[in-house]
PDB file of C-alpha atoms in Angstrom:
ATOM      1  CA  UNK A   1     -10.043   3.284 -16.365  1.00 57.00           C
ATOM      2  CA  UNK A   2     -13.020   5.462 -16.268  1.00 63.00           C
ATOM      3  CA  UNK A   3     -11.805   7.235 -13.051  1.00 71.00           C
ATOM      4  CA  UNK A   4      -8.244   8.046 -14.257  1.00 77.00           C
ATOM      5  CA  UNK A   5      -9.607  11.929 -14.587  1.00 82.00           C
ATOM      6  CA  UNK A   6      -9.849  11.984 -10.880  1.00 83.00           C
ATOM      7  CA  UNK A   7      -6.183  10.651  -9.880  1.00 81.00           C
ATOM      8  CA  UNK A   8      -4.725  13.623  -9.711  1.00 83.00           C
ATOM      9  CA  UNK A   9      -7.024  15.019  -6.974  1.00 83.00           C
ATOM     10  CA  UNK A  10      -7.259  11.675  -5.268  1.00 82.00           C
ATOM     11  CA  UNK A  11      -3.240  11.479  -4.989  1.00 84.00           C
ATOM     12  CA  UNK A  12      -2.533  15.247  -4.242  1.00 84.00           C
ATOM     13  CA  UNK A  13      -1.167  15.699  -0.495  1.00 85.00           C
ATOM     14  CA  UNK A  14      -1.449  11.628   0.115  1.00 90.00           C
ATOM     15  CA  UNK A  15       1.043  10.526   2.361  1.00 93.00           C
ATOM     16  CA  UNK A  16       0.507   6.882   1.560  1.00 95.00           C
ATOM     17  CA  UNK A  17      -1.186   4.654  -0.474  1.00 95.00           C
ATOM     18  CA  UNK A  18      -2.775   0.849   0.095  1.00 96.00           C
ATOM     19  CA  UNK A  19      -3.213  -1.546  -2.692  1.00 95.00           C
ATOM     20  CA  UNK A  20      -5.819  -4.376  -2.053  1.00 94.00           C
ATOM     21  CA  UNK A  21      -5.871  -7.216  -4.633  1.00 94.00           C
ATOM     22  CA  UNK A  22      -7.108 -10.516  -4.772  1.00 92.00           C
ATOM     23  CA  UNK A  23      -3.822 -13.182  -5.579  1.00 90.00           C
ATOM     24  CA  UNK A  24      -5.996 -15.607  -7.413  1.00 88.00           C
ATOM     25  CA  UNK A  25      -6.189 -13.161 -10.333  1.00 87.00           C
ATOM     26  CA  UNK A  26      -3.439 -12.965 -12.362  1.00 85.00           C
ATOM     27  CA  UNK A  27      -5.011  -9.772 -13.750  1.00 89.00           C
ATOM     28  CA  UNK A  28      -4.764  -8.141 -10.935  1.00 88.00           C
ATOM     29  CA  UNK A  29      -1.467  -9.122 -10.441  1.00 84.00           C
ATOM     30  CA  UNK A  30      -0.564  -7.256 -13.356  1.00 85.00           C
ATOM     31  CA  UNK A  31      -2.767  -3.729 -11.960  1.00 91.00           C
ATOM     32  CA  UNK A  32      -1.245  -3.655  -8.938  1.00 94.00           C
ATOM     33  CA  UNK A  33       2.469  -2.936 -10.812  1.00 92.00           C
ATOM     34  CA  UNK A  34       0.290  -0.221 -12.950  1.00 91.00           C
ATOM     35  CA  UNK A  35      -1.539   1.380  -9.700  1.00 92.00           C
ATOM     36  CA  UNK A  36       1.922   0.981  -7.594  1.00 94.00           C
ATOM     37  CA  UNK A  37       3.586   3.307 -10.964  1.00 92.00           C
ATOM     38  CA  UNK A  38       1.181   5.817 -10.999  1.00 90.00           C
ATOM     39  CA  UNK A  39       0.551   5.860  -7.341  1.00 91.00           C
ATOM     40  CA  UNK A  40       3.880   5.483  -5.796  1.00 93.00           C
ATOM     41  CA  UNK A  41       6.605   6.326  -8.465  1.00 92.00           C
ATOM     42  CA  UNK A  42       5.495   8.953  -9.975  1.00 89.00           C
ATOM     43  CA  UNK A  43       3.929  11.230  -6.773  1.00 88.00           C
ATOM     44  CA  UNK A  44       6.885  10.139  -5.719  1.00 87.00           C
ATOM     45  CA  UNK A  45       6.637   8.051  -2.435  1.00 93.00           C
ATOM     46  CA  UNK A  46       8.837   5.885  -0.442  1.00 93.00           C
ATOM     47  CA  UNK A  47       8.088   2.686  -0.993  1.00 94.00           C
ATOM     48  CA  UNK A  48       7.533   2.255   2.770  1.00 95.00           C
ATOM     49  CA  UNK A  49       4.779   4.585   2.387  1.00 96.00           C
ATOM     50  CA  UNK A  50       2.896   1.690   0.381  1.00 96.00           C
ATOM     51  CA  UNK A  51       1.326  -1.022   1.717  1.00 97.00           C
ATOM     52  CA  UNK A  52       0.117  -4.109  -0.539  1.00 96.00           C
ATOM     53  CA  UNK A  53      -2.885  -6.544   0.836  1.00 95.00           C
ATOM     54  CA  UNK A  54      -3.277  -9.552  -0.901  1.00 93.00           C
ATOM     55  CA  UNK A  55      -6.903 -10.274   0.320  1.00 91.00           C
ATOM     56  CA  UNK A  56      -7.929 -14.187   0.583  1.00 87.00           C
ATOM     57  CA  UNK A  57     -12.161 -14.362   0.280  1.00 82.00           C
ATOM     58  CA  UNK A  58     -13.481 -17.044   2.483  1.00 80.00           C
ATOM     59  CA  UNK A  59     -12.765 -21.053   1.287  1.00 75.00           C
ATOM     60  CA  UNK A  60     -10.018 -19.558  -1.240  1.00 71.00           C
ATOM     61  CA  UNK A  61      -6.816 -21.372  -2.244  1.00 63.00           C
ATOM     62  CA  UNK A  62      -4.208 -21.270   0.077  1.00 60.00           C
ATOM     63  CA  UNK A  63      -1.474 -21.881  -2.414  1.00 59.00           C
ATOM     64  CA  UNK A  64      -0.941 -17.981  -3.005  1.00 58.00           C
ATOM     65  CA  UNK A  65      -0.229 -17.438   0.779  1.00 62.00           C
ATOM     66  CA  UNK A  66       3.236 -17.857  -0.396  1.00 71.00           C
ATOM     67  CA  UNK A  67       3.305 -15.263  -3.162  1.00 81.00           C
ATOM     68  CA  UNK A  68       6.135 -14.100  -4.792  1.00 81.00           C
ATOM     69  CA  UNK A  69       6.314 -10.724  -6.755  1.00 89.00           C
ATOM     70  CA  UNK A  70       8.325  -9.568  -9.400  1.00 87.00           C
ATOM     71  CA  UNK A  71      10.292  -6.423  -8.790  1.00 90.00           C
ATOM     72  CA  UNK A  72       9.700  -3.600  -7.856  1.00 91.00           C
ATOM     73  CA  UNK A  73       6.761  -5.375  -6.070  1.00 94.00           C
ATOM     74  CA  UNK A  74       8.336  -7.081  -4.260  1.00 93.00           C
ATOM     75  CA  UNK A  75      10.504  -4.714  -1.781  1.00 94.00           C
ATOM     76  CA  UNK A  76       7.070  -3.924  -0.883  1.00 95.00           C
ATOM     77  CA  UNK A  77       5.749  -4.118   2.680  1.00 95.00           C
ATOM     78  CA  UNK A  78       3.122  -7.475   1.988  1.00 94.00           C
ATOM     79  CA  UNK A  79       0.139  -8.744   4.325  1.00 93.00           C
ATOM     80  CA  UNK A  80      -2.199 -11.553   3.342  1.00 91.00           C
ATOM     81  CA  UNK A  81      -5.372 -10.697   5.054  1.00 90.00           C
ATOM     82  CA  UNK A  82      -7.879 -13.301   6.052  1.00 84.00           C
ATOM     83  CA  UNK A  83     -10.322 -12.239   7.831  1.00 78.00           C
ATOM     84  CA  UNK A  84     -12.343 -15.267   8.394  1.00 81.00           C
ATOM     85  CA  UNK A  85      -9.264 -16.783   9.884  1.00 80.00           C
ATOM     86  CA  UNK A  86      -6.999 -13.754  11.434  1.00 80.00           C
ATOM     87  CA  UNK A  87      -8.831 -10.359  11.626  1.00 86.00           C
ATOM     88  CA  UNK A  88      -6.512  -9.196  14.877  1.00 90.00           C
ATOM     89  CA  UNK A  89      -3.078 -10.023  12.670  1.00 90.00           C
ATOM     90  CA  UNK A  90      -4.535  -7.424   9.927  1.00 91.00           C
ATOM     91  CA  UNK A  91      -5.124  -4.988  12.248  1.00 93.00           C
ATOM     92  CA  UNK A  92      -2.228  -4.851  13.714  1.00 95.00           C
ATOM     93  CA  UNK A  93      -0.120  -4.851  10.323  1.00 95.00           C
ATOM     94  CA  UNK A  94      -2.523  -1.844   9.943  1.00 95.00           C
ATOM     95  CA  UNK A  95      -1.821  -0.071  12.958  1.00 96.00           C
ATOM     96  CA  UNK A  96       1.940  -0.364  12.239  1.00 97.00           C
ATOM     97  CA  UNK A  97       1.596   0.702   9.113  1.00 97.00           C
ATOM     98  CA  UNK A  98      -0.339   3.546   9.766  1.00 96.00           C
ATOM     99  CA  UNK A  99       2.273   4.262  12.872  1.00 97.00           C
ATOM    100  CA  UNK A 100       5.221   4.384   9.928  1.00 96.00           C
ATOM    101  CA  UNK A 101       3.351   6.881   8.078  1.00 96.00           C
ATOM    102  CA  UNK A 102       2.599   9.268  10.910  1.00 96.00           C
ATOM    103  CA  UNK A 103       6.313   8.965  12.034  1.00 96.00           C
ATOM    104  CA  UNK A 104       7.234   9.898   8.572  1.00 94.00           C
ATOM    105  CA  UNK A 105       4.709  12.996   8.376  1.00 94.00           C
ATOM    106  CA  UNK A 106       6.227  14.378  11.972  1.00 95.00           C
ATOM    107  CA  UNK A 107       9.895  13.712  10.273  1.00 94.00           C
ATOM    108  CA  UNK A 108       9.352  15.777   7.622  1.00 91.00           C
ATOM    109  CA  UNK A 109       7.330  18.509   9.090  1.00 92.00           C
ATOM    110  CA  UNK A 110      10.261  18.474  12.158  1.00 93.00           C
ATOM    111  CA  UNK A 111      12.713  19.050   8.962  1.00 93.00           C
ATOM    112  CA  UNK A 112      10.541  21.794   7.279  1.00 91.00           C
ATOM    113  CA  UNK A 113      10.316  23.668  10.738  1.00 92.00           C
ATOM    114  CA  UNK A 114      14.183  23.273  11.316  1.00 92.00           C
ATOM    115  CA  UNK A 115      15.073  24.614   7.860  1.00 92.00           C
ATOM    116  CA  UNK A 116      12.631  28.349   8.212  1.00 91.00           C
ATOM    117  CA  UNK A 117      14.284  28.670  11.335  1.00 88.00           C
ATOM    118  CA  UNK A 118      18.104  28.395  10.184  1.00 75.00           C
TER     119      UNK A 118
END
């Protein structure tokens, strides 16, 4: 990918990371265990600091609601989001996800602070 140059910047500091893809491609399918590699295993990240969306466009198949990933994929945290049907269901996987992350930033800053002082 033409933007590869960039990753480093774009993954330095991150404190999680969202992969969007679309379930009806099985090329994409593929990308998401390259991005979820050089995103999450090799920063490294928990894996419940990523978040996987498989996004369903408007009139698509319903069939890949009940997607199944191939490890390490699948102990991954994984929302469908439609958003013709259930926009207030994606939020709130959002929110909670976004909640997990903050908890997790706190944690660790909480842990930094307690080992300067001792």
């Amino acid at each position: 990918s033409r933007f590869e140059t960039c990753w480093p910047a774009l993954m330095k500091d991150s404190h999680g990371v969202i992969i969007i893809f679309n379930p009806e491609l099985p090329s994409h399918l593929k990308e998401i265990e390259m991005w979820y590699s050089c995103f999450v295993q090799q920063q490294p990240l928990l894996d419940s600091q990523c978040l996987l969306v498989a996004h369903h466009k408007p009139g698509s198949a319903e069939d890949t609601e009940n997607l199944s990933l191939a490890y390490p994929l699948n102990k991954l945290k994984l929302i469908h989001s439609n958003l013709e049907e259930d926009p207030e269901d994606v939020r709130m996987e959002f929110m909670k996800y976004f909640r997990s992350i903050i908890n997790l930033i706190n944690e660790s800053r909480e842990r930094e602070e307690m080992s300067i002082i001792s």
